[in-house]
CSV table of C-alpha atoms in Angstrom, one decimal:
chain,number,residue,atom,x,y,z
A,1,MET,CA,-29.3,90.0,17.1
A,2,VAL,CA,-30.5,87.1,19.2
A,3,THR,CA,-28.1,85.7,21.8
A,4,PHE,CA,-28.3,83.2,24.6
A,5,GLN,CA,-25.0,84.1,26.2
A,6,LEU,CA,-25.1,85.7,29.6
A,7,SER,CA,-22.7,88.5,30.3
A,8,PRO,CA,-19.8,87.9,32.7
A,9,GLU,CA,-21.6,89.9,35.3
A,10,GLN,CA,-24.8,87.9,34.9
A,11,GLU,CA,-22.8,84.6,35.1
A,12,ALA,CA,-21.1,85.8,38.3
A,13,LEU,CA,-24.4,86.8,39.8
A,14,ARG,CA,-25.9,83.4,39.0
A,15,ASN,CA,-22.9,81.6,40.4
A,16,LEU,CA,-23.1,83.7,43.6
A,17,ALA,CA,-26.8,82.8,44.0
A,18,HIS,CA,-26.1,79.2,43.4
A,19,GLU,CA,-23.3,79.0,45.9
A,20,PHE,CA,-25.4,80.7,48.5
A,21,SER,CA,-28.3,78.3,47.8
A,22,GLU,CA,-25.9,75.3,47.9
A,23,THR,CA,-24.2,76.2,51.2
A,24,GLU,CA,-26.9,78.2,53.1
A,25,ILE,CA,-30.3,77.1,51.9
A,26,LYS,CA,-30.2,73.5,50.8
A,27,PRO,CA,-28.7,72.1,54.1
A,28,ILE,CA,-31.5,73.6,56.2
A,29,ALA,CA,-34.4,73.2,53.9
A,30,PRO,CA,-35.7,69.9,55.4
A,31,LYS,CA,-35.7,71.4,58.9
A,32,HIS,CA,-37.7,74.4,57.9
A,33,ASP,CA,-40.1,72.2,55.9
A,34,GLU,CA,-40.8,70.4,59.1
A,35,THR,CA,-41.0,73.4,61.4
A,36,GLU,CA,-42.8,75.6,58.9
A,37,GLU,CA,-40.8,78.6,60.2
A,38,PRO,CA,-39.0,81.2,58.1
A,39,ALA,CA,-35.2,80.9,57.9
A,40,TRP,CA,-34.4,84.3,59.4
A,41,GLU,CA,-30.7,83.8,59.5
A,42,VAL,CA,-30.7,83.0,55.7
A,43,ILE,CA,-32.8,86.0,55.0
A,44,ARG,CA,-30.3,88.2,56.8
A,45,LYS,CA,-27.4,86.6,54.9
A,46,ALA,CA,-29.2,87.0,51.6
A,47,HIS,CA,-29.6,90.7,52.3
A,48,GLU,CA,-26.0,91.1,53.2
A,49,LEU,CA,-25.0,89.5,49.8
A,50,GLY,CA,-27.3,91.7,47.9
A,51,LEU,CA,-29.7,89.0,46.9
A,52,MET,CA,-32.8,90.9,48.2
A,53,ASN,CA,-34.6,93.9,46.8
A,54,VAL,CA,-32.5,93.6,43.7
A,55,HIS,CA,-34.7,95.8,41.5
A,56,VAL,CA,-34.5,98.9,43.8
A,57,PRO,CA,-32.5,101.6,42.0
A,58,PRO,CA,-29.1,102.7,43.3
A,59,GLU,CA,-30.4,106.1,44.3
A,60,TYR,CA,-32.5,104.4,47.0
A,61,GLY,CA,-29.8,102.1,48.1
A,62,GLY,CA,-30.5,99.1,45.8
A,63,GLN,CA,-28.6,97.5,42.8
A,64,GLY,CA,-31.1,98.4,40.1
A,65,LEU,CA,-30.9,95.0,38.5
A,66,GLY,CA,-33.1,94.1,35.6
A,67,ASN,CA,-35.8,91.4,35.5
A,68,LEU,CA,-33.5,88.9,33.8
A,69,GLU,CA,-31.0,89.2,36.6
A,70,GLY,CA,-33.8,88.8,39.1
A,71,CYS,CA,-34.9,85.6,37.4
A,72,LEU,CA,-31.3,84.2,37.5
A,73,ILE,CA,-31.3,84.7,41.2
A,74,GLU,CA,-34.8,83.3,41.8
A,75,GLU,CA,-34.0,80.1,39.9
A,76,GLU,CA,-31.0,79.4,42.0
A,77,LEU,CA,-32.6,80.2,45.3
A,78,ALA,CA,-35.6,78.1,44.6
A,79,TRP,CA,-33.3,75.3,43.6
A,80,GLY,CA,-32.3,75.2,47.2
A,81,CYS,CA,-35.8,75.6,48.7
A,82,LEU,CA,-38.9,77.2,47.2
A,83,GLY,CA,-40.2,78.3,50.6
A,84,ILE,CA,-37.0,80.1,51.7
A,85,SER,CA,-36.7,81.6,48.3
A,86,GLY,CA,-40.3,82.8,48.5
A,87,SER,CA,-39.7,84.7,51.7
A,88,ILE,CA,-36.9,86.6,50.1
A,89,SER,CA,-38.4,87.2,46.6
A,90,ALA,CA,-41.7,88.3,48.1
A,91,ASN,CA,-40.0,91.7,48.6
A,92,ASN,CA,-39.7,92.0,44.8
A,93,LEU,CA,-43.5,91.5,44.5
A,94,ALA,CA,-44.4,93.9,47.3
A,95,LEU,CA,-42.0,96.7,46.3
A,96,GLU,CA,-42.8,96.6,42.6
A,97,PRO,CA,-46.0,98.7,43.0
A,98,ILE,CA,-43.9,101.4,44.7
A,99,LEU,CA,-41.3,101.2,41.9
A,100,LEU,CA,-44.1,101.5,39.3
A,101,ALA,CA,-46.4,104.1,40.8
A,102,GLY,CA,-44.7,105.6,43.8
A,103,THR,CA,-43.9,109.3,43.9
A,104,ASP,CA,-40.3,110.4,44.5
A,105,GLU,CA,-41.3,111.2,48.1
A,106,GLN,CA,-42.7,107.7,48.6
A,107,LYS,CA,-39.7,106.0,47.1
A,108,ARG,CA,-37.3,108.1,49.2
A,109,LYS,CA,-39.3,107.3,52.3
A,110,PHE,CA,-39.8,103.6,52.0
A,111,LEU,CA,-37.3,102.0,49.6
A,112,PRO,CA,-34.0,102.8,51.4
A,113,TRP,CA,-35.6,101.3,54.6
A,114,PHE,CA,-35.4,97.8,52.9
A,115,CYS,CA,-32.0,98.3,51.5
A,116,ALA,CA,-30.5,99.3,54.8
A,117,GLU,CA,-31.8,96.4,56.9
A,118,PRO,CA,-33.1,92.9,56.2
A,119,ARG,CA,-36.8,93.6,56.4
A,120,LEU,CA,-39.7,91.7,54.8
A,121,ALA,CA,-42.5,93.2,52.7
A,122,ALA,CA,-45.8,91.7,51.6
A,123,PHE,CA,-48.3,92.2,48.7
A,124,ALA,CA,-51.7,92.1,50.3
A,125,LEU,CA,-54.2,91.5,47.5
A,126,THR,CA,-55.9,88.1,47.9
A,127,GLU,CA,-59.0,87.6,50.0
A,128,ALA,CA,-60.9,84.5,51.1
A,129,THR,CA,-63.9,85.2,48.8
A,130,GLY,CA,-61.9,86.6,45.9
A,131,GLY,CA,-58.6,85.1,44.7
A,132,SER,CA,-58.7,85.2,41.0
A,133,ASP,CA,-61.7,87.6,41.1
A,134,VAL,CA,-59.7,90.5,42.4
A,135,ALA,CA,-62.5,93.1,41.7
A,136,ALA,CA,-64.8,91.4,44.2
A,137,MET,CA,-62.7,92.3,47.2
A,138,TYR,CA,-64.3,93.3,50.4
A,139,THR,CA,-61.5,95.1,52.2
A,140,ARG,CA,-62.7,98.7,52.3
A,141,ALA,CA,-60.9,102.1,52.3
A,142,ARG,CA,-62.9,105.0,53.6
A,143,ARG,CA,-61.7,108.5,53.0
A,144,VAL,CA,-61.7,110.8,56.1
A,145,GLY,CA,-60.1,114.1,55.4
A,146,ASP,CA,-56.4,113.6,54.6
A,147,GLU,CA,-56.5,109.9,55.7
A,148,TYR,CA,-58.0,106.6,54.7
A,149,VAL,CA,-59.4,104.1,57.2
A,150,ILE,CA,-58.9,100.5,56.0
A,151,THR,CA,-61.0,97.6,57.2
A,152,GLY,CA,-60.9,94.0,56.0
A,153,THR,CA,-58.9,90.7,55.9
A,154,LYS,CA,-56.3,89.5,53.4
A,155,THR,CA,-55.5,85.8,53.1
A,156,PHE,CA,-52.7,83.6,51.8
A,157,ILE,CA,-50.3,86.5,52.0
A,158,THR,CA,-46.6,85.5,51.8
A,159,ASN,CA,-44.8,87.2,54.7
A,160,GLY,CA,-48.3,88.2,56.0
A,161,GLY,CA,-48.2,88.8,59.7
A,162,VAL,CA,-44.4,89.1,59.9
A,163,ALA,CA,-43.8,91.9,57.3
A,164,ASP,CA,-42.5,95.3,58.1
A,165,LEU,CA,-44.6,96.9,55.3
A,166,TYR,CA,-47.6,96.0,53.2
A,167,VAL,CA,-48.9,97.2,49.9
A,168,VAL,CA,-52.6,96.8,50.5
A,169,PHE,CA,-55.4,96.9,47.9
A,170,ALA,CA,-58.8,98.0,49.1
A,171,THR,CA,-62.0,99.3,47.5
A,172,LEU,CA,-63.7,102.6,48.0
A,173,ASP,CA,-67.0,101.2,46.8
A,174,ARG,CA,-67.7,97.5,45.8
A,175,SER,CA,-70.3,98.6,43.3
A,176,LEU,CA,-67.6,100.2,41.2
A,177,ALA,CA,-65.8,96.8,40.9
A,178,HIS,CA,-62.2,97.2,39.6
A,179,LYS,CA,-62.7,101.0,39.2
A,180,GLY,CA,-63.1,101.5,42.9
A,181,ILE,CA,-59.8,99.8,44.0
A,182,CYS,CA,-56.9,101.8,45.5
A,183,ALA,CA,-53.4,100.7,46.6
A,184,PHE,CA,-51.8,101.9,49.8
A,185,ILE,CA,-48.4,101.6,51.5
A,186,VAL,CA,-49.1,100.5,55.1
A,187,PRO,CA,-46.3,100.0,57.6
A,188,GLY,CA,-46.6,96.8,59.5
A,189,ASP,CA,-46.7,98.6,62.9
A,190,THR,CA,-49.7,100.7,61.9
A,191,PRO,CA,-52.3,100.6,64.7
A,192,GLY,CA,-55.2,98.3,63.6
A,193,VAL,CA,-52.9,96.0,61.5
A,194,ARG,CA,-52.4,92.6,63.0
A,195,ALA,CA,-51.6,89.0,62.1
A,196,GLY,CA,-54.4,86.5,61.6
A,197,LYS,CA,-54.2,82.8,61.1
A,198,LYS,CA,-50.9,81.3,59.9
A,199,GLU,CA,-51.6,78.9,57.1
A,200,ARG,CA,-50.6,75.2,57.4
A,201,LYS,CA,-49.6,74.3,53.8
A,202,MET,CA,-49.0,71.2,51.7
A,203,GLY,CA,-45.7,72.5,50.5
A,204,ASP,CA,-43.8,75.8,50.4
A,205,ARG,CA,-43.7,75.4,54.2
A,206,ALA,CA,-40.5,77.4,54.9
A,207,SER,CA,-42.3,80.6,53.9
A,208,HIS,CA,-44.7,82.3,56.4
A,209,VAL,CA,-48.1,82.6,54.7
A,210,GLY,CA,-51.0,84.0,56.7
A,211,GLU,CA,-53.9,86.4,57.1
A,212,VAL,CA,-53.4,90.1,57.6
A,213,ILE,CA,-56.3,91.8,59.4
A,214,PHE,CA,-57.0,95.5,59.1
A,215,GLU,CA,-59.3,96.9,61.9
A,216,GLU,CA,-59.9,100.6,61.2
A,217,ALA,CA,-56.2,101.0,60.3
A,218,VAL,CA,-55.6,104.7,59.5
A,219,VAL,CA,-53.3,105.5,56.6
A,220,PRO,CA,-52.2,109.0,55.4
A,221,ALA,CA,-53.5,109.9,52.0
A,222,ALA,CA,-49.9,110.5,51.1
A,223,ASN,CA,-49.4,106.7,51.3
A,224,ARG,CA,-51.8,106.1,48.5
A,225,LEU,CA,-50.1,104.7,45.3
A,226,GLY,CA,-51.5,106.5,42.2
A,227,ALA,CA,-54.9,108.1,41.9
A,228,GLU,CA,-58.1,106.7,43.4
A,229,GLY,CA,-59.4,103.9,41.4
A,230,GLN,CA,-56.1,102.9,39.9
A,231,GLY,CA,-55.3,100.1,42.3
A,232,PHE,CA,-56.6,97.3,40.1
A,233,LYS,CA,-54.5,98.4,37.1
A,234,LEU,CA,-51.5,98.7,39.3
A,235,ALA,CA,-52.0,95.2,40.7
A,236,MET,CA,-52.2,93.8,37.2
A,237,GLN,CA,-49.1,95.7,36.0
A,238,THR,CA,-47.3,94.4,39.0
A,239,LEU,CA,-48.2,90.8,38.4
A,240,ASP,CA,-47.2,91.2,34.7
A,241,ARG,CA,-43.8,92.2,35.9
A,242,THR,CA,-43.3,89.5,38.5
A,243,ARG,CA,-44.7,86.4,36.8
A,244,PRO,CA,-41.4,85.6,35.0
A,245,GLY,CA,-39.9,85.3,38.5
A,246,ILE,CA,-42.4,82.7,39.5
A,247,GLY,CA,-41.5,80.9,36.3
A,248,ALA,CA,-37.8,81.1,37.2
A,249,ALA,CA,-38.5,79.7,40.7
A,250,ALA,CA,-40.5,76.8,39.1
A,251,VAL,CA,-37.5,76.1,36.8
A,252,GLY,CA,-35.3,75.9,39.9
A,253,VAL,CA,-37.5,73.4,41.6
A,254,ALA,CA,-37.8,71.3,38.4
A,255,ARG,CA,-34.0,71.4,37.8
A,256,ARG,CA,-33.3,70.2,41.3
A,257,ALA,CA,-35.8,67.4,41.0
A,258,MET,CA,-34.2,66.3,37.7
A,259,GLU,CA,-30.7,66.3,39.3
A,260,GLU,CA,-31.9,64.2,42.2
A,261,ALA,CA,-33.6,61.7,39.8
A,262,LEU,CA,-30.5,61.5,37.6
A,263,ALA,CA,-28.2,60.9,40.5
A,264,TYR,CA,-30.5,58.2,41.9
A,265,ALA,CA,-30.9,56.5,38.5
A,266,ARG,CA,-27.1,56.2,38.2
A,267,GLU,CA,-26.8,54.6,41.7
A,268,ARG,CA,-29.9,52.5,41.9
A,269,HIS,CA,-29.5,48.9,40.5
A,270,ALA,CA,-32.2,46.6,39.3
A,271,PHE,CA,-31.9,43.4,37.4
A,272,GLY,CA,-28.1,43.6,37.7
A,273,ARG,CA,-27.6,47.1,36.3
A,274,PRO,CA,-28.2,50.8,37.0
A,275,ILE,CA,-31.7,51.8,36.3
A,276,ALA,CA,-30.3,54.8,34.3
A,277,GLU,CA,-29.6,52.2,31.6
A,278,PHE,CA,-33.3,51.4,31.1
A,279,GLN,CA,-34.8,53.2,28.2
A,280,MET,CA,-38.0,54.0,30.1
A,281,ILE,CA,-36.0,55.9,32.7
A,282,GLN,CA,-33.9,57.6,30.0
A,283,ALA,CA,-37.0,58.8,28.2
A,284,MET,CA,-38.3,60.3,31.4
A,285,LEU,CA,-35.0,62.1,32.1
A,286,ALA,CA,-34.9,63.3,28.5
A,287,ASP,CA,-38.4,64.8,28.7
A,288,MET,CA,-37.4,66.5,32.0
A,289,ALA,CA,-34.3,68.1,30.4
A,290,MET,CA,-36.2,69.3,27.3
A,291,ASN,CA,-39.1,70.8,29.2
A,292,ILE,CA,-36.9,72.5,31.8
A,293,ASP,CA,-34.8,74.1,29.0
A,294,ALA,CA,-37.9,75.2,27.2
A,295,ALA,CA,-39.3,76.7,30.4
A,296,ARG,CA,-36.1,78.6,31.1
A,297,LEU,CA,-36.0,80.1,27.6
A,298,LEU,CA,-39.6,81.3,28.0
A,299,VAL,CA,-38.7,82.9,31.3
A,300,TRP,CA,-35.6,84.6,29.9
A,301,ARG,CA,-37.6,85.9,26.9
A,302,ALA,CA,-40.3,87.4,29.1
A,303,ALA,CA,-37.8,89.0,31.5
A,304,TRP,CA,-35.7,90.4,28.6
A,305,LEU,CA,-38.8,91.9,27.0
A,306,GLN,CA,-39.6,93.7,30.2
A,307,ASP,CA,-36.1,94.9,30.5
A,308,GLN,CA,-36.5,96.4,27.0
A,309,GLY,CA,-39.5,98.4,28.2
A,310,GLN,CA,-42.2,96.2,26.8
A,311,PRO,CA,-45.1,95.0,28.9
A,312,GLY,CA,-44.7,91.3,28.0
A,313,THR,CA,-48.1,90.5,29.4
A,314,ALA,CA,-48.7,87.4,27.3
A,315,GLU,CA,-45.1,86.3,27.4
A,316,GLY,CA,-44.9,86.6,31.2
A,317,ALA,CA,-48.1,84.5,31.5
A,318,MET,CA,-46.7,81.9,29.2
A,319,ALA,CA,-43.5,81.7,31.2
A,320,LYS,CA,-45.2,81.4,34.5
A,321,CYS,CA,-47.9,78.9,33.2
A,322,PHE,CA,-45.5,76.6,31.2
A,323,ALA,CA,-42.7,76.6,33.8
A,324,SER,CA,-45.0,75.8,36.7
A,325,ASP,CA,-46.7,73.0,34.7
A,326,VAL,CA,-43.3,71.7,33.9
A,327,ALA,CA,-42.3,71.8,37.6
A,328,MET,CA,-45.3,69.7,38.5
A,329,ARG,CA,-44.6,67.1,35.8
A,330,VAL,CA,-40.9,66.9,36.5
A,331,THR,CA,-41.2,66.5,40.2
A,332,THR,CA,-43.9,63.9,39.8
A,333,ASP,CA,-41.7,61.9,37.5
A,334,ALA,CA,-38.8,62.3,39.8
A,335,VAL,CA,-40.8,60.7,42.6
A,336,GLN,CA,-41.7,57.9,40.1
A,337,ILE,CA,-38.1,57.3,39.2
A,338,LEU,CA,-37.2,57.0,42.9
A,339,GLY,CA,-40.1,54.6,43.4
A,340,GLY,CA,-40.9,53.9,47.0
A,341,ASN,CA,-38.0,56.0,48.2
A,342,GLY,CA,-39.3,58.9,46.3
A,343,TYR,CA,-42.5,58.9,48.4
A,344,MET,CA,-40.5,59.0,51.6
A,345,ARG,CA,-39.2,62.1,53.4
A,346,ASP,CA,-35.7,60.6,53.6
A,347,TYR,CA,-35.3,61.8,50.0
A,348,PRO,CA,-35.9,65.4,48.8
A,349,VAL,CA,-38.1,64.7,45.8
A,350,GLU,CA,-41.3,64.4,47.8
A,351,LYS,CA,-40.8,67.9,49.2
A,352,LEU,CA,-40.0,69.2,45.7
A,353,MET,CA,-43.3,67.7,44.4
A,354,ARG,CA,-45.2,69.3,47.2
A,355,ASP,CA,-43.5,72.7,46.7
A,356,ALA,CA,-44.0,72.6,42.9
A,357,LYS,CA,-47.8,72.6,43.2
A,358,ILE,CA,-48.0,76.2,44.6
A,359,THR,CA,-46.3,77.6,41.5
A,360,GLN,CA,-49.4,76.6,39.5
A,361,ILE,CA,-51.6,78.6,41.9
A,362,TYR,CA,-50.1,81.8,43.3
A,363,GLU,CA,-49.7,85.1,41.4
A,364,GLY,CA,-52.6,83.9,39.3
A,365,THR,CA,-53.7,80.3,38.7
A,366,ASN,CA,-52.6,78.7,35.5
A,367,GLN,CA,-56.2,78.8,34.4
A,368,ILE,CA,-56.1,82.6,34.7
A,369,GLN,CA,-52.7,82.6,32.9
A,370,ARG,CA,-54.4,80.9,29.9
A,371,LEU,CA,-57.1,83.5,29.9
A,372,VAL,CA,-54.5,86.3,29.9
A,373,ILE,CA,-52.7,84.7,27.0
A,374,ALA,CA,-55.9,84.1,25.0
A,375,ARG,CA,-57.1,87.7,25.6
A,376,GLN,CA,-53.8,89.1,24.4
A,377,LEU,CA,-54.0,86.9,21.3
A,378,LEU,CA,-57.5,88.0,20.5
A,379,LYS,CA,-56.6,91.7,21.1
A,380,SER,CA,-53.6,91.5,18.8
A,381,ARG,CA,-55.8,90.2,16.0
A,382,SER,CA,-58.7,92.6,16.4
């Protein structure tokens, strides 16, 4: 039976996340957008409230929440600020490979570490010469006895350079393409691991995004996730699992923009009446509401499918792609409704528009999402 009713526990979780976003994130978002520094105090408070590492099972100190619950949290935190939300939710992305492929020993060693203290993790996949083309990576892992030596540079890594732990993807042999890629758990204090350039971004400025450089970093073979050559598959499985969360964050940004535009339209007068009475403005607001609602339903469906044990590859790509496109349209229209004020930093919609753009790019560009969807369609009919 299909139902759109959240359980009392889910409603309580969503309300908790929204109250936290309203009181702790929203007031400081403009400052961190200006300084481009992570909101460390908010990260600490989010950890105390149980809004971080939410998918870690109870036996390792986490809550063991499902993907749908994770999406409820991500929408509300991104409503307050996408960048601050991204610093927090990046842990979900980075720890997912350990949840998917980690041995019991690896899980016992690393997962409780994050549940006990407010630490950051990072998913180190992207390189300067290979974003969407993951199999073309240059970062190399060389086997030496019971260890691997990792050399290379990862770019555009959320929490990169400030994380306590990295899940790093490296190739044993570039000629093997995706079949040569391995995944490794690498503590941030490993000798040979250092921060590179911190990126200066158009939006999403409250999250720390930067290079991570590996210079002959030695990692025990016991830290490899899965077998040799399974890293590419693990990366794709991870992104399948986390894309609905990006969709949820995009919905949060779009929803906030619509709320700001609606409030402004009610207060702003032109030709002797509120601009909310003009049909052109009403049509823009109606389109915002319809698209946000449709995006949220796609996100919920994708997350629910995964919670039922289904891969949801196409559905996750649809949710991420559609929701992020909606966020870009809605924030652009919100700026338009506010007119000249919308273009000024005195109002939040210009930040929301800048933030929205990254949701169309990270964790797979929307062009890649459309390829994923198309390939799943063709596969299902073969």
